[in-house]
C-alpha cells in the first residue's frame, strides 16, 4: 500500500482527496498547520473511510519541522501539495505574506522530497495561471497572461519552480483546477471558509441559510450571455479523484514528460446568474441578491478544454451543476445545526 503525503490535508480539496486516495487503496498522512483549516475535518474523513488519518500540525515554512516528518516516514511514495493561501482579494492586500507562505512552503517540501528520494510530486495549481485569456475556452497550451493577483502569481511561480526541479527521476504533475465547489455526497466533509466567503458558492449558501443578509453579483455588464462572468464549476469530489488518477499515472511511469500539465474542469462554462438560478431550483427558494459593481481582478470568462485529462488520466467528471448546488446546500444546512 503506497503511502502518500498530502499537504493541506485538512483543507477543502485536500480533505476530499484524502477520502478518494484511501478509498482507492493508498495509505495517507496529512501535514496541515490549520492556519486556514480545521483539524475537525479529519473526524468527517474518518466517518467516511473508517480509518484515522494522522495529521502533522506543522508549518511547511519551517524547514526543520518539515524535514522531521520525512525522517519519521521514510516510505513516502508520493506527495500531493495543496497547502497554500488562496484568497485572491487578501493576496492583493498582503502580497508579501502570499509570496513568503506559498513559495517558501513549496520550496521546503520539494527540498525534502529530493533529500528523501520521494520522486512523485503533484502540485495543486489553478486556472488563475491563465490570467484573462484571449479565448474563454483554454487548453493546457493556452499562453499564460499576467496573473490578475499575487495569489495567481504564486501559482505561476510555483508551476515554474516545479517544472524546473523536475527530471526523469523526479517526476511531477501540475493540476490546474477551475472552480472547485460542492461537498462530499456523504455530507461528512465540505468547504469551511474562514471568515466572510469570497467565493461564489459559499456566498450563495451562507446567504440562503441566513448567515449573510444578502449577496452581491459582482457585475452584470460583461460581454457574456447574461452580463455576468463565466466560470467552469467542478465538483470537489471530481477534482479529488483526478489526484488519485494522477498518482497512479506517475507511479506507473505513464508520464509523457517530466512535468505533465492537466486542466481540471467540466468543459462547461456557466454564468454567475445561471449558478444562482440553478441553486434556487435545487434549494426550492429564492436567493436574496443584488447586482453590484464589477470586482477588480475578475476574469470575464474562462472554462476548460479537459480532453487531455480525460484521454491521458482516464478522468471523467461525473457531477452536474445541480449536484454541486445540492451537495453544497446540504453541507451548509448541516453546518448550521452543528
Ligand atoms: C466566481 C465568480 C465573481 C462571489 C478564485 C481563484 C481560483 C480559486 C477559486 C482557489 C466571479 C462572482 C463571487 C460573490 C459574485 N481559488 N462572485 N459574488 O474568482 O473565479 O476564482 O477562487 O482555489 O484560483 O482565482 O472564484 O468564486 O470568487 O468568483 O458575483 O459574492 O463569482 O465575481 O465572477 P474565482 P469566485
CSV table of C-alpha atoms and ligand atoms in Angstrom, one decimal:
chain,number,residue,atom,x,y,z
A,1,UNK,CA,0.0,0.0,0.0
A,2,UNK,CA,1.8,3.2,-1.2
A,3,UNK,CA,2.0,6.0,1.4
A,4,UNK,CA,1.1,9.4,0.2
A,5,UNK,CA,1.9,12.7,2.0
A,6,UNK,CA,-0.9,15.2,1.5
A,7,UNK,CA,0.0,18.8,2.5
A,8,UNK,CA,-3.1,20.9,3.4
A,9,UNK,CA,-5.0,17.7,4.1
A,10,UNK,CA,-7.5,19.5,6.4
A,11,UNK,CA,-8.4,21.9,3.6
A,12,UNK,CA,-11.4,21.8,1.2
A,13,UNK,CA,-9.8,19.9,-1.7
A,14,UNK,CA,-7.1,18.2,0.5
A,15,UNK,CA,-9.7,16.5,2.7
A,16,UNK,CA,-11.8,15.3,-0.3
A,17,UNK,CA,-8.6,14.0,-1.9
A,18,UNK,CA,-7.6,12.0,1.2
A,19,UNK,CA,-11.0,10.3,1.1
A,20,UNK,CA,-10.6,9.3,-2.6
A,21,UNK,CA,-7.0,8.2,-2.0
A,22,UNK,CA,-7.9,5.9,0.9
A,23,UNK,CA,-10.9,4.5,-1.0
A,24,UNK,CA,-8.5,3.6,-3.8
A,25,UNK,CA,-6.1,1.8,-1.6
A,26,UNK,CA,-3.5,4.4,-0.6
A,27,UNK,CA,-2.1,5.0,2.9
A,28,UNK,CA,-2.2,8.7,3.6
A,29,UNK,CA,-0.6,11.1,6.1
A,30,UNK,CA,-1.5,14.8,6.2
A,31,UNK,CA,0.5,17.9,7.0
A,32,UNK,CA,-1.6,20.9,7.9
A,33,UNK,CA,-0.8,23.7,10.4
A,34,UNK,CA,-4.6,24.5,10.4
A,35,UNK,CA,-3.9,28.2,9.9
A,36,UNK,CA,-6.7,28.2,7.3
A,37,UNK,CA,-8.4,24.9,8.1
A,38,UNK,CA,-10.0,23.0,10.9
A,39,UNK,CA,-8.5,19.7,12.1
A,40,UNK,CA,-12.1,18.6,13.0
A,41,UNK,CA,-12.5,17.8,9.3
A,42,UNK,CA,-10.4,14.6,10.0
A,43,UNK,CA,-13.3,13.3,12.0
A,44,UNK,CA,-15.5,13.6,8.9
A,45,UNK,CA,-12.9,11.8,6.8
A,46,UNK,CA,-12.8,9.0,9.4
A,47,UNK,CA,-16.6,8.6,9.3
A,48,UNK,CA,-16.3,8.1,5.5
A,49,UNK,CA,-13.3,5.8,5.2
A,50,UNK,CA,-13.4,4.3,8.7
A,51,UNK,CA,-9.7,5.0,9.3
A,52,UNK,CA,-7.9,7.5,11.4
A,53,UNK,CA,-5.7,9.9,9.3
A,54,UNK,CA,-2.6,11.3,11.0
A,55,UNK,CA,-2.1,15.0,10.6
A,56,UNK,CA,1.3,16.6,11.4
A,57,UNK,CA,0.4,20.1,12.6
A,58,UNK,CA,3.5,21.6,11.1
A,59,UNK,CA,4.1,24.9,9.2
A,60,UNK,CA,5.8,23.9,6.0
A,61,UNK,CA,7.7,27.2,6.1
A,62,UNK,CA,9.7,25.7,9.0
A,63,UNK,CA,12.2,23.5,7.1
A,64,UNK,CA,13.5,21.6,10.2
A,65,UNK,CA,10.0,20.6,11.2
A,66,UNK,CA,9.1,19.6,7.7
A,67,UNK,CA,12.3,17.6,7.4
A,68,UNK,CA,11.5,15.7,10.6
A,69,UNK,CA,8.3,14.4,9.0
A,70,UNK,CA,10.3,12.7,6.3
A,71,UNK,CA,12.7,11.3,8.9
A,72,UNK,CA,9.7,9.7,10.6
A,73,UNK,CA,8.2,8.5,7.3
A,74,UNK,CA,10.9,7.1,5.1
A,75,UNK,CA,8.3,5.1,3.0
A,76,UNK,CA,6.5,8.0,1.3
A,77,UNK,CA,5.9,7.1,-2.4
A,78,UNK,CA,4.4,10.4,-3.5
A,79,UNK,CA,3.3,13.9,-2.4
A,80,UNK,CA,0.3,16.0,-3.2
A,81,UNK,CA,1.0,19.6,-2.3
A,82,UNK,CA,-2.2,21.6,-1.6
A,83,UNK,CA,-1.0,23.8,1.3
A,84,UNK,CA,-1.2,27.5,0.3
A,85,UNK,CA,-3.1,30.7,1.0
A,86,UNK,CA,-5.7,31.1,-1.8
A,87,UNK,CA,-7.8,34.2,-1.2
A,88,UNK,CA,-7.5,36.4,-4.3
A,89,UNK,CA,-8.6,39.6,-2.5
A,90,UNK,CA,-6.4,39.0,0.6
A,91,UNK,CA,-3.4,38.4,-1.7
A,92,UNK,CA,-3.8,41.9,-3.2
A,93,UNK,CA,-3.8,43.4,0.3
A,94,UNK,CA,-0.9,41.3,1.6
A,95,UNK,CA,1.3,40.2,-1.3
A,96,UNK,CA,4.4,39.6,0.7
A,97,UNK,CA,2.6,37.2,3.1
A,98,UNK,CA,1.4,35.3,0.0
A,99,UNK,CA,4.8,35.1,-1.7
A,100,UNK,CA,6.5,34.1,1.6
A,101,UNK,CA,4.0,31.5,2.6
A,102,UNK,CA,3.1,29.9,-0.8
A,103,UNK,CA,6.7,29.8,-2.2
A,104,UNK,CA,8.7,29.0,1.0
A,105,UNK,CA,6.4,26.1,1.8
A,106,UNK,CA,6.7,24.8,-1.8
A,107,UNK,CA,10.5,25.1,-1.8
A,108,UNK,CA,10.8,23.3,1.6
A,109,UNK,CA,8.6,20.4,0.6
A,110,UNK,CA,10.4,19.9,-2.7
A,111,UNK,CA,13.8,20.1,-1.0
A,112,UNK,CA,12.7,17.4,1.5
A,113,UNK,CA,11.2,15.3,-1.3
A,114,UNK,CA,14.5,15.3,-3.2
A,115,UNK,CA,16.5,14.7,0.0
A,116,UNK,CA,14.5,11.6,0.8
A,117,UNK,CA,14.1,10.3,-2.7
A,118,UNK,CA,10.3,10.9,-2.9
A,119,UNK,CA,10.1,11.2,-6.7
A,120,UNK,CA,6.4,11.6,-7.5
A,121,UNK,CA,5.0,15.1,-6.9
A,122,UNK,CA,1.5,16.5,-7.7
A,123,UNK,CA,1.2,20.3,-7.5
A,124,UNK,CA,-2.1,22.0,-6.8
A,125,UNK,CA,-2.4,24.7,-9.4
A,126,UNK,CA,-5.3,26.8,-10.7
A,127,UNK,CA,-6.9,28.2,-13.9
A,128,UNK,CA,-5.8,31.5,-12.5
A,129,UNK,CA,-2.4,30.9,-14.1
A,130,UNK,CA,-4.1,31.8,-17.5
A,131,UNK,CA,-4.9,35.3,-16.3
A,132,UNK,CA,-7.5,36.9,-18.6
A,133,UNK,CA,-7.2,34.6,-21.6
A,134,UNK,CA,-8.0,35.9,-25.2
A,135,UNK,CA,-10.4,33.0,-25.6
A,136,UNK,CA,-12.6,31.7,-22.8
A,137,UNK,CA,-12.0,28.0,-23.7
A,138,UNK,CA,-8.5,27.2,-22.6
A,139,UNK,CA,-6.2,24.2,-23.2
A,140,UNK,CA,-3.0,23.5,-21.3
A,141,UNK,CA,-1.1,25.2,-24.1
A,142,UNK,CA,-3.0,28.4,-23.9
A,143,UNK,CA,-0.4,31.1,-23.3
A,144,UNK,CA,-0.4,32.5,-19.8
A,145,UNK,CA,-1.3,36.1,-19.3
A,146,UNK,CA,-0.1,38.3,-16.4
A,147,UNK,CA,-1.7,36.9,-13.2
A,148,UNK,CA,-4.6,39.0,-12.0
A,149,UNK,CA,-3.4,38.8,-8.4
A,150,UNK,CA,-0.4,37.9,-6.2
A,151,UNK,CA,-2.2,34.7,-5.4
A,152,UNK,CA,-2.3,33.9,-9.1
A,153,UNK,CA,1.4,34.9,-9.4
A,154,UNK,CA,2.3,32.4,-6.7
A,155,UNK,CA,0.6,29.7,-8.7
A,156,UNK,CA,2.5,30.8,-11.9
A,157,UNK,CA,5.8,30.9,-10.0
A,158,UNK,CA,5.0,27.6,-8.2
A,159,UNK,CA,4.5,25.9,-11.6
A,160,UNK,CA,7.8,27.3,-12.8
A,161,UNK,CA,9.6,26.0,-9.7
A,162,UNK,CA,8.1,22.5,-10.0
A,163,UNK,CA,8.9,22.5,-13.8
A,164,UNK,CA,12.5,23.5,-13.2
A,165,UNK,CA,13.2,20.9,-10.5
A,166,UNK,CA,11.6,18.0,-12.4
A,167,UNK,CA,13.6,15.4,-14.1
A,168,UNK,CA,13.3,11.9,-15.4
A,169,UNK,CA,13.8,10.7,-11.8
A,170,UNK,CA,11.8,13.4,-10.0
A,171,UNK,CA,8.5,13.5,-12.0
A,172,UNK,CA,5.7,15.8,-11.3
A,173,UNK,CA,2.2,16.8,-12.5
A,174,UNK,CA,0.6,20.3,-12.4
A,175,UNK,CA,-3.2,20.1,-11.9
A,176,UNK,CA,-5.0,23.3,-12.9
A,177,UNK,CA,-8.3,23.4,-11.1
A,178,UNK,CA,-11.1,25.6,-12.4
A,179,UNK,CA,-13.7,26.4,-9.8
A,180,UNK,CA,-14.0,23.6,-7.2
A,181,UNK,CA,-17.4,23.7,-5.4
A,182,UNK,CA,-19.8,21.4,-3.6
A,183,UNK,CA,-19.3,18.8,-0.9
A,184,UNK,CA,-18.8,15.1,-0.5
A,185,UNK,CA,-22.1,13.2,-1.1
A,186,UNK,CA,-21.9,11.7,2.4
A,187,UNK,CA,-22.2,15.2,3.8
A,188,UNK,CA,-19.5,14.4,6.3
A,189,UNK,CA,-17.0,16.9,4.8
A,190,UNK,CA,-17.3,20.1,2.8
A,191,UNK,CA,-16.0,23.6,2.5
A,192,UNK,CA,-15.3,25.6,5.7
A,193,UNK,CA,-14.5,29.1,4.5
A,194,UNK,CA,-12.6,31.1,7.1
A,195,UNK,CA,-14.4,34.5,7.7
A,196,UNK,CA,-16.7,36.1,5.1
A,197,UNK,CA,-16.7,33.9,2.0
A,198,UNK,CA,-15.1,35.4,-1.1
A,199,UNK,CA,-16.1,32.6,-3.4
A,200,UNK,CA,-19.4,32.4,-5.2
A,201,UNK,CA,-20.9,29.2,-3.9
A,202,UNK,CA,-20.2,29.6,-0.2
A,203,UNK,CA,-21.6,33.2,-0.6
A,204,UNK,CA,-24.7,31.7,-2.1
A,205,UNK,CA,-25.3,29.0,0.6
A,206,UNK,CA,-24.4,31.3,3.5
A,207,UNK,CA,-26.9,33.9,2.1
A,208,UNK,CA,-29.6,31.2,1.6
A,209,UNK,CA,-29.1,29.9,5.2
A,210,UNK,CA,-29.3,33.4,6.6
A,211,UNK,CA,-25.6,33.7,7.8
A,212,UNK,CA,-25.3,36.6,5.3
A,213,UNK,CA,-28.1,39.1,4.9
A,214,UNK,CA,-27.7,39.4,1.1
A,215,UNK,CA,-25.1,38.7,-1.6
A,216,UNK,CA,-23.9,40.8,-4.5
A,217,UNK,CA,-23.4,39.7,-8.1
A,218,UNK,CA,-20.2,41.5,-9.0
A,219,UNK,CA,-21.3,43.0,-12.3
A,220,UNK,CA,-23.8,42.1,-15.0
A,221,UNK,CA,-22.4,44.3,-17.7
A,222,UNK,CA,-19.8,41.9,-19.1
A,223,UNK,CA,-19.9,40.7,-22.7
A,224,UNK,CA,-21.5,37.3,-21.8
A,225,UNK,CA,-24.9,35.8,-22.4
A,226,UNK,CA,-26.5,37.5,-19.4
A,227,UNK,CA,-23.8,40.0,-18.5
A,228,UNK,CA,-22.3,38.1,-15.5
A,229,UNK,CA,-18.9,36.3,-15.5
A,230,UNK,CA,-18.5,32.8,-16.8
A,231,UNK,CA,-16.6,30.1,-14.9
A,232,UNK,CA,-16.1,26.3,-15.1
A,233,UNK,CA,-17.5,25.0,-11.8
A,234,UNK,CA,-16.3,21.5,-11.0
A,235,UNK,CA,-17.4,19.2,-8.1
A,236,UNK,CA,-14.7,18.9,-5.5
A,237,UNK,CA,-15.1,15.1,-5.5
A,238,UNK,CA,-14.3,15.0,-9.2
A,239,UNK,CA,-11.2,17.1,-8.5
A,240,UNK,CA,-10.2,14.7,-5.7
A,241,UNK,CA,-10.4,11.7,-8.0
A,242,UNK,CA,-8.2,13.3,-10.5
A,243,UNK,CA,-5.4,13.4,-7.9
A,244,UNK,CA,-5.7,9.6,-7.4
A,245,UNK,CA,-5.5,9.1,-11.1
A,246,UNK,CA,-2.5,11.5,-11.3
A,247,UNK,CA,-0.6,9.5,-8.7
A,248,UNK,CA,-1.3,6.2,-10.5
A,249,UNK,CA,-0.1,7.9,-13.7
A,250,UNK,CA,3.2,8.8,-12.1
A,251,UNK,CA,3.7,5.6,-10.1
A,252,UNK,CA,3.1,3.6,-13.2
A,253,UNK,CA,5.5,5.8,-15.2
A,254,UNK,CA,2.8,6.8,-17.7
A,255,UNK,CA,4.0,10.4,-17.7
A,256,UNK,CA,4.9,11.8,-21.2
A,257,UNK,CA,7.2,14.5,-19.8
A,258,UNK,CA,9.0,15.2,-16.5
A,259,UNK,CA,6.2,17.6,-15.6
A,260,UNK,CA,2.8,17.0,-17.3
A,261,UNK,CA,0.0,19.5,-17.0
A,262,UNK,CA,-3.8,18.9,-16.9
A,263,UNK,CA,-6.8,21.2,-16.8
A,264,UNK,CA,-9.4,20.0,-14.3
A,265,UNK,CA,-12.8,21.4,-15.3
A,266,UNK,CA,-16.1,20.0,-16.7
A,267,UNK,CA,-15.6,21.9,-20.0
A,268,UNK,CA,-18.9,23.8,-19.4
A,269,UNK,CA,-19.0,27.5,-18.7
A,270,UNK,CA,-21.8,28.8,-16.5
A,271,UNK,CA,-22.5,32.5,-15.7
A,272,UNK,CA,-22.9,33.7,-12.1
A,273,UNK,CA,-26.7,34.2,-12.7
A,274,UNK,CA,-27.0,30.7,-14.1
A,275,UNK,CA,-25.4,29.3,-11.0
A,276,UNK,CA,-27.8,31.3,-8.8
A,277,UNK,CA,-30.8,30.1,-10.8
A,278,UNK,CA,-29.7,26.5,-10.5
A,279,UNK,CA,-29.2,26.9,-6.8
A,280,UNK,CA,-32.7,28.4,-6.4
A,281,UNK,CA,-34.2,25.5,-8.4
A,282,UNK,CA,-32.3,22.9,-6.3
A,283,UNK,CA,-33.0,24.6,-2.9
A,284,UNK,CA,-36.6,25.5,-3.8
A,285,UNK,CA,-36.1,29.0,-2.6
A,286,UNK,CA,-35.3,32.4,-4.0
A,287,UNK,CA,-31.8,33.9,-3.2
A,288,UNK,CA,-31.6,37.4,-1.8
A,289,UNK,CA,-29.0,39.1,-4.1
A,290,UNK,CA,-28.5,42.4,-5.9
A,291,UNK,CA,-26.3,43.4,-8.7
A,292,UNK,CA,-23.2,45.2,-7.5
A,293,UNK,CA,-20.2,46.8,-9.2
A,294,UNK,CA,-17.5,44.7,-11.1
A,295,UNK,CA,-14.9,43.1,-8.8
A,296,UNK,CA,-11.4,44.1,-9.7
A,297,UNK,CA,-9.2,41.2,-11.0
A,298,UNK,CA,-12.2,39.2,-12.2
A,299,UNK,CA,-11.6,37.3,-15.4
A,300,UNK,CA,-14.6,37.8,-17.7
A,301,UNK,CA,-14.9,34.2,-18.9
A,302,UNK,CA,-12.9,31.0,-18.6
A,303,UNK,CA,-13.6,27.3,-18.9
A,304,UNK,CA,-11.6,24.2,-19.6
A,305,UNK,CA,-10.8,22.1,-22.5
A,306,UNK,CA,-10.4,18.9,-20.4
A,307,UNK,CA,-9.7,16.4,-23.2
A,308,UNK,CA,-6.1,15.8,-22.1
A,309,UNK,CA,-7.1,14.8,-18.5
A,310,UNK,CA,-9.8,12.6,-20.0
A,311,UNK,CA,-7.6,10.9,-22.5
A,312,UNK,CA,-4.4,10.6,-20.5
A,313,UNK,CA,-5.5,10.2,-16.9
A,314,UNK,CA,-8.8,8.4,-17.8
A,315,UNK,CA,-10.6,11.1,-15.8
A,316,UNK,CA,-14.4,11.6,-16.3
A,317,UNK,CA,-16.0,14.3,-14.1
A,318,UNK,CA,-19.5,12.9,-13.2
A,319,UNK,CA,-21.2,15.6,-11.1
A,320,UNK,CA,-23.6,18.1,-12.7
A,321,UNK,CA,-24.1,21.7,-11.7
A,322,UNK,CA,-27.3,20.6,-9.9
A,323,UNK,CA,-25.3,18.0,-7.9
A,324,UNK,CA,-22.8,20.7,-7.0
A,325,UNK,CA,-25.5,23.0,-5.7
A,326,UNK,CA,-27.4,20.2,-3.9
A,327,UNK,CA,-24.3,18.9,-2.0
A,328,UNK,CA,-23.1,22.5,-1.2
A,329,UNK,CA,-26.6,23.3,0.2
A,330,UNK,CA,-26.8,20.1,2.2
A,331,UNK,CA,-23.4,20.8,3.7
A,332,UNK,CA,-24.4,24.4,4.6
A,333,UNK,CA,-27.6,23.2,6.3
A,334,UNK,CA,-25.6,20.6,8.3
A,335,UNK,CA,-23.0,23.2,9.4
A,336,UNK,CA,-25.9,25.4,10.6
A,337,UNK,CA,-27.3,22.9,13.0
A,338,UNK,CA,-23.9,21.6,14.4
B,1,LIG,C1,-16.6,33.4,-9.3
B,1,LIG,C2,-17.5,34.4,-9.9
B,1,LIG,C3,-17.2,36.6,-9.1
B,1,LIG,C4,-18.6,36.0,-5.0
B,1,LIG,C5,-10.9,32.2,-7.5
B,1,LIG,C6,-9.4,31.9,-7.7
B,1,LIG,C7,-9.3,30.5,-8.1
B,1,LIG,C8,-9.9,29.6,-7.0
B,1,LIG,C9,-11.4,30.0,-6.8
B,1,LIG,C10,-8.6,28.9,-5.1
B,1,LIG,C11,-16.8,35.7,-10.2
B,1,LIG,C12,-18.6,36.1,-8.7
B,1,LIG,C13,-18.2,35.8,-6.3
B,1,LIG,C14,-19.7,36.8,-4.7
B,1,LIG,C15,-20.0,37.2,-7.1
B,1,LIG,N1,-9.1,29.9,-5.8
B,1,LIG,N2,-19.0,36.3,-7.3
B,1,LIG,N3,-20.4,37.4,-5.8
B,1,LIG,O1,-12.6,34.4,-8.7
B,1,LIG,O2,-13.3,32.6,-10.4
B,1,LIG,O3,-11.6,32.0,-8.6
B,1,LIG,O4,-11.4,31.4,-6.5
B,1,LIG,O5,-8.6,27.7,-5.3
B,1,LIG,O6,-7.9,30.1,-8.2
B,1,LIG,O7,-9.0,32.7,-8.8
B,1,LIG,O8,-13.9,32.4,-8.0
B,1,LIG,O9,-16.0,32.1,-6.7
B,1,LIG,O10,-14.5,34.1,-6.2
B,1,LIG,O11,-15.8,34.0,-8.3
B,1,LIG,O12,-20.7,37.7,-8.0
B,1,LIG,O13,-20.1,37.1,-3.6
B,1,LIG,O14,-18.5,34.7,-9.0
B,1,LIG,O15,-17.2,38.0,-9.4
B,1,LIG,O16,-17.3,36.3,-11.4
B,1,LIG,P1,-12.8,33.0,-9.0
B,1,LIG,P2,-15.1,33.1,-7.2
